[in-house]
Amino acid sequence: MNLKGRSFLTLKDFTPEEITYLVDLAAQYKEKKKKGILHDTLRGKNIALIFEKTSTRTRCSFEVAAHDLGMGTTYLDPSGSQIGKKESIADTARVLGSMYEGIEYRGFEQSIVEELAKYAGVPVWNGLTNEYHPTQMLADMLTLREHFGYLKGLRLTYMGDARYNMGNSLMIVCAKLGMHFTACTAKEYFPEETLVAQCREYAAQSGATITLTEDVDAGTKGADVIYTDVWVSMGEPEEVWEERITKLSPYKVTKAVMDNAGEAAVFLHCLPAFHDLKTKIGKEQGSKYGFTELEVTDEVFESAQSLVFQEAENRMHTIKAVIAATLGAV
Ligand code: CP
Ligand code: NVA
């Protein structure tokens, strides 16, 4: 397997074998890290981290992964660069590409990260766009494989806004790896038809299935994995909150949902999560709309079925695998 020089923009660009290779590599790096075995094989190289939206996990994962690999990093925060405002994406790409061995981008449209990759001349990694969140998928797959021991055949149900980055990306990775994907949500939050059709083609090759349903009981029955994400994503306007709460409340992950899935089911969430009122936004919106938890109850979030912190840690090991593989460290 040789991924040297490749960008990592969406899992649509990667074969099932390449995706599995990255998960395997991440598991190897995780073991090295746990044993304290140094792996700084990219000493002397540097990467740029562009964040047009905020981040805890993705930013820290890129920084720690790069430093573990012996590399330097430069973090450009949402206000700290000229990108898109005073300088075009193509010009930014050529400038950064001349100084850095790789560029991470988190921001808005997928077309921006695609354009960066077109002009940079070095690998570009998607740290989340409106449409996709591919590095998150590798962490999720590593977490599920650690827990179940296999991926093919697992039944994953995604509840909430399934037409945004998380729903789209989970449908793609499940379709590629032979897992059964269900979007269980209100019809207007189903993933876009063209993407569903494309994923059904992947599914035909892998043995996966894609189901879209509004029925919570049928959609979660016997699932191995119940997955959710925030109902309002970064960059979305304040006005959407009310509609999301109304339309998506029936798709909150509750104990009843987990019980319907079964006691062997696990709960995943990319985080951050509104499972209580211990956040500024949670408190504000909670008092405005009268809720104490949103997409998942605190009971489920804190339960033994919840693997969310293992999943968060795995962001770092999997991002390390992406950097190492595409920069030719392995
Ligand atoms: N899951 C995730 O991408 O988290 P951050 O927004 O904190 O990076
Ligand atoms: N859908 C969320 C994912 C955060 C990791 C967002 O885009 O804000």
GROMACS .gro file of C-alpha atoms in nm, residues 134-301:
model
  168
  134PRO     CA    1  -1.327   1.190   0.686
  135THR     CA    2  -1.066   1.183   0.965
  136GLN     CA    3  -1.350   1.133   1.214
  137MET     CA    4  -1.453   0.820   1.021
  138LEU     CA    5  -1.117   0.653   1.071
  139ALA     CA    6  -1.138   0.713   1.447
  140ASP     CA    7  -1.490   0.574   1.454
  141MET     CA    8  -1.389   0.263   1.261
  142LEU     CA    9  -1.087   0.204   1.486
  143THR     CA   10  -1.310   0.239   1.793
  144LEU     CA   11  -1.569  -0.006   1.658
  145ARG     CA   12  -1.306  -0.255   1.555
  146GLU     CA   13  -1.144  -0.238   1.898
  147HIS     CA   14  -1.482  -0.303   2.056
  148PHE     CA   15  -1.638  -0.563   1.827
  149GLY     CA   16  -1.322  -0.710   1.672
  150TYR     CA   17  -1.459  -0.665   1.318
  151LEU     CA   18  -1.647  -0.410   1.105
  152LYS     CA   19  -1.810  -0.591   0.813
  153GLY     CA   20  -2.174  -0.667   0.885
  154LEU     CA   21  -2.211  -0.424   1.178
  155ARG     CA   22  -2.541  -0.233   1.180
  156LEU     CA   23  -2.495   0.140   1.242
  157THR     CA   24  -2.790   0.376   1.291
  158TYR     CA   25  -2.736   0.749   1.265
  159MET     CA   26  -2.998   0.973   1.428
  160GLY     CA   27  -3.025   1.350   1.374
  161ASP     CA   28  -2.915   1.573   1.087
  162ALA     CA   29  -2.813   1.305   0.837
  163ARG     CA   30  -2.759   1.539   0.540
  164TYR     CA   31  -2.453   1.714   0.685
  165ASN     CA   32  -2.086   1.618   0.729
  166MET     CA   33  -2.135   1.338   0.983
  167GLY     CA   34  -2.434   1.165   0.826
  168ASN     CA   35  -2.278   1.182   0.479
  169SER     CA   36  -1.942   1.052   0.592
  170LEU     CA   37  -2.082   0.767   0.799
  171MET     CA   38  -2.298   0.655   0.508
  172ILE     CA   39  -1.991   0.652   0.282
  173VAL     CA   40  -1.764   0.463   0.521
  174CYS     CA   41  -2.032   0.206   0.602
  175ALA     CA   42  -2.107   0.153   0.233
  176LYS     CA   43  -1.739   0.109   0.153
  177LEU     CA   44  -1.666  -0.130   0.440
  178GLY     CA   45  -1.973  -0.353   0.416
  179MET     CA   46  -2.161  -0.219   0.717
  180HIS     CA   47  -2.538  -0.167   0.729
  181PHE     CA   48  -2.615   0.205   0.750
  182THR     CA   49  -2.950   0.344   0.860
  183ALA     CA   50  -3.035   0.714   0.870
  184CYS     CA   51  -3.316   0.737   1.124
  185THR     CA   52  -3.450   1.090   1.113
  186ALA     CA   53  -3.715   1.324   0.974
  187LYS     CA   54  -3.738   1.305   0.594
  188GLU     CA   55  -3.597   1.652   0.531
  189TYR     CA   56  -3.278   1.546   0.713
  190PHE     CA   57  -3.214   1.239   0.496
  191PRO     CA   58  -2.885   1.252   0.302
  192GLU     CA   59  -2.896   1.394  -0.049
  193GLU     CA   60  -3.025   1.153  -0.316
  194THR     CA   61  -2.718   1.163  -0.541
  195LEU     CA   62  -2.493   1.068  -0.250
  196VAL     CA   63  -2.732   0.793  -0.144
  197ALA     CA   64  -2.724   0.656  -0.501
  198GLN     CA   65  -2.344   0.666  -0.507
  199CYS     CA   66  -2.326   0.490  -0.170
  200ARG     CA   67  -2.568   0.223  -0.291
  201GLU     CA   68  -2.317   0.153  -0.568
  202TYR     CA   69  -2.038   0.109  -0.311
  203ALA     CA   70  -2.276  -0.104  -0.106
  204ALA     CA   71  -2.342  -0.334  -0.401
  205GLN     CA   72  -1.969  -0.413  -0.404
  206SER     CA   73  -1.921  -0.451  -0.029
  207GLY     CA   74  -2.242  -0.620   0.086
  208ALA     CA   75  -2.353  -0.313   0.281
  209THR     CA   76  -2.710  -0.182   0.286
  210ILE     CA   77  -2.843   0.174   0.311
  211THR     CA   78  -3.177   0.237   0.480
  212LEU     CA   79  -3.352   0.570   0.529
  213THR     CA   80  -3.638   0.571   0.778
  214GLU     CA   81  -3.844   0.806   0.992
  215ASP     CA   82  -3.947   0.518   1.220
  216VAL     CA   83  -3.741   0.519   1.543
  217ASP     CA   84  -3.850   0.177   1.657
  218ALA     CA   85  -3.770   0.004   1.326
  219GLY     CA   86  -3.459   0.214   1.260
  220THR     CA   87  -3.288   0.134   1.589
  221LYS     CA   88  -3.407  -0.224   1.653
  222GLY     CA   89  -3.110  -0.456   1.685
  223ALA     CA   90  -2.853  -0.193   1.583
  224ASP     CA   91  -2.496  -0.256   1.694
  225VAL     CA   92  -2.411   0.114   1.694
  226ILE     CA   93  -2.628   0.417   1.767
  227TYR     CA   94  -2.459   0.735   1.648
  228THR     CA   95  -2.560   1.098   1.678
  229ASP     CA   96  -2.417   1.448   1.642
  230VAL     CA   97  -2.524   1.801   1.730
  231TRP     CA   98  -2.847   1.917   1.563
  232VAL     CA   99  -2.702   2.256   1.469
  233SER     CA  100  -2.357   2.247   1.313
  234MET     CA  101  -2.082   2.505   1.320
  235GLY     CA  102  -2.145   2.795   1.084
  236GLU     CA  103  -2.523   2.747   1.075
  237PRO     CA  104  -2.742   3.047   1.162
  238GLU     CA  105  -2.914   3.096   1.496
  239GLU     CA  106  -3.255   3.079   1.322
  240VAL     CA  107  -3.231   2.704   1.255
  241TRP     CA  108  -3.235   2.607   1.625
  242GLU     CA  109  -3.610   2.617   1.670
  243GLU     CA  110  -3.686   2.402   1.367
  244ARG     CA  111  -3.413   2.151   1.454
  245ILE     CA  112  -3.542   2.111   1.809
  246THR     CA  113  -3.896   2.059   1.682
  247LYS     CA  114  -3.809   1.823   1.397
  248LEU     CA  115  -3.525   1.627   1.556
  249SER     CA  116  -3.647   1.584   1.915
  250PRO     CA  117  -3.816   1.253   1.827
  251TYR     CA  118  -3.469   1.132   1.722
  252LYS     CA  119  -3.292   1.205   2.052
  253VAL     CA  120  -3.082   0.910   2.169
  254THR     CA  121  -3.248   0.796   2.491
  255LYS     CA  122  -3.226   0.489   2.712
  256ALA     CA  123  -3.536   0.357   2.530
  257VAL     CA  124  -3.349   0.381   2.198
  258MET     CA  125  -3.046   0.199   2.342
  259ASP     CA  126  -3.271  -0.068   2.494
  260ASN     CA  127  -3.442  -0.115   2.159
  261ALA     CA  128  -3.101  -0.160   1.997
  262GLY     CA  129  -3.005  -0.414   2.261
  263GLU     CA  130  -2.761  -0.441   2.549
  264ALA     CA  131  -2.465  -0.524   2.323
  265ALA     CA  132  -2.512  -0.198   2.128
  266VAL     CA  133  -2.269   0.090   2.171
  267PHE     CA  134  -2.318   0.464   2.153
  268LEU     CA  135  -2.088   0.693   1.951
  269HIS     CA  136  -2.083   1.072   1.906
  270CYS     CA  137  -1.812   1.273   1.730
  271LEU     CA  138  -1.837   1.537   2.010
  272PRO     CA  139  -1.883   1.804   2.127
  273ALA     CA  140  -2.225   1.698   2.261
  274PHE     CA  141  -2.518   1.871   2.428
  275HIS     CA  142  -2.596   1.603   2.688
  276ASP     CA  143  -2.644   1.848   2.977
  277LEU     CA  144  -2.646   2.221   3.042
  278LYS     CA  145  -2.279   2.253   3.136
  279THR     CA  146  -2.193   2.460   2.828
  280LYS     CA  147  -2.258   2.826   2.744
  281ILE     CA  148  -2.461   2.749   2.430
  282GLY     CA  149  -2.641   2.458   2.596
  283LYS     CA  150  -2.745   2.684   2.885
  284GLU     CA  151  -2.858   2.967   2.655
  285GLN     CA  152  -3.054   2.748   2.416
  286GLY     CA  153  -3.180   2.531   2.701
  287SER     CA  154  -3.340   2.820   2.882
  288LYS     CA  155  -3.477   2.960   2.555
  289TYR     CA  156  -3.640   2.637   2.437
  290GLY     CA  157  -3.688   2.460   2.770
  291PHE     CA  158  -3.464   2.155   2.745
  292THR     CA  159  -3.192   2.006   2.964
  293GLU     CA  160  -3.030   1.783   2.700
  294LEU     CA  161  -3.048   1.773   2.323
  295GLU     CA  162  -2.935   1.501   2.082
  296VAL     CA  163  -2.851   1.249   2.357
  297THR     CA  164  -2.957   1.214   2.719
  298ASP     CA  165  -2.695   1.243   2.990
  299GLU     CA  166  -2.792   0.893   3.100
  300VAL     CA  167  -2.687   0.740   2.765
  301PHE     CA  168  -2.382   0.964   2.725
   0.00000   0.00000   0.00000
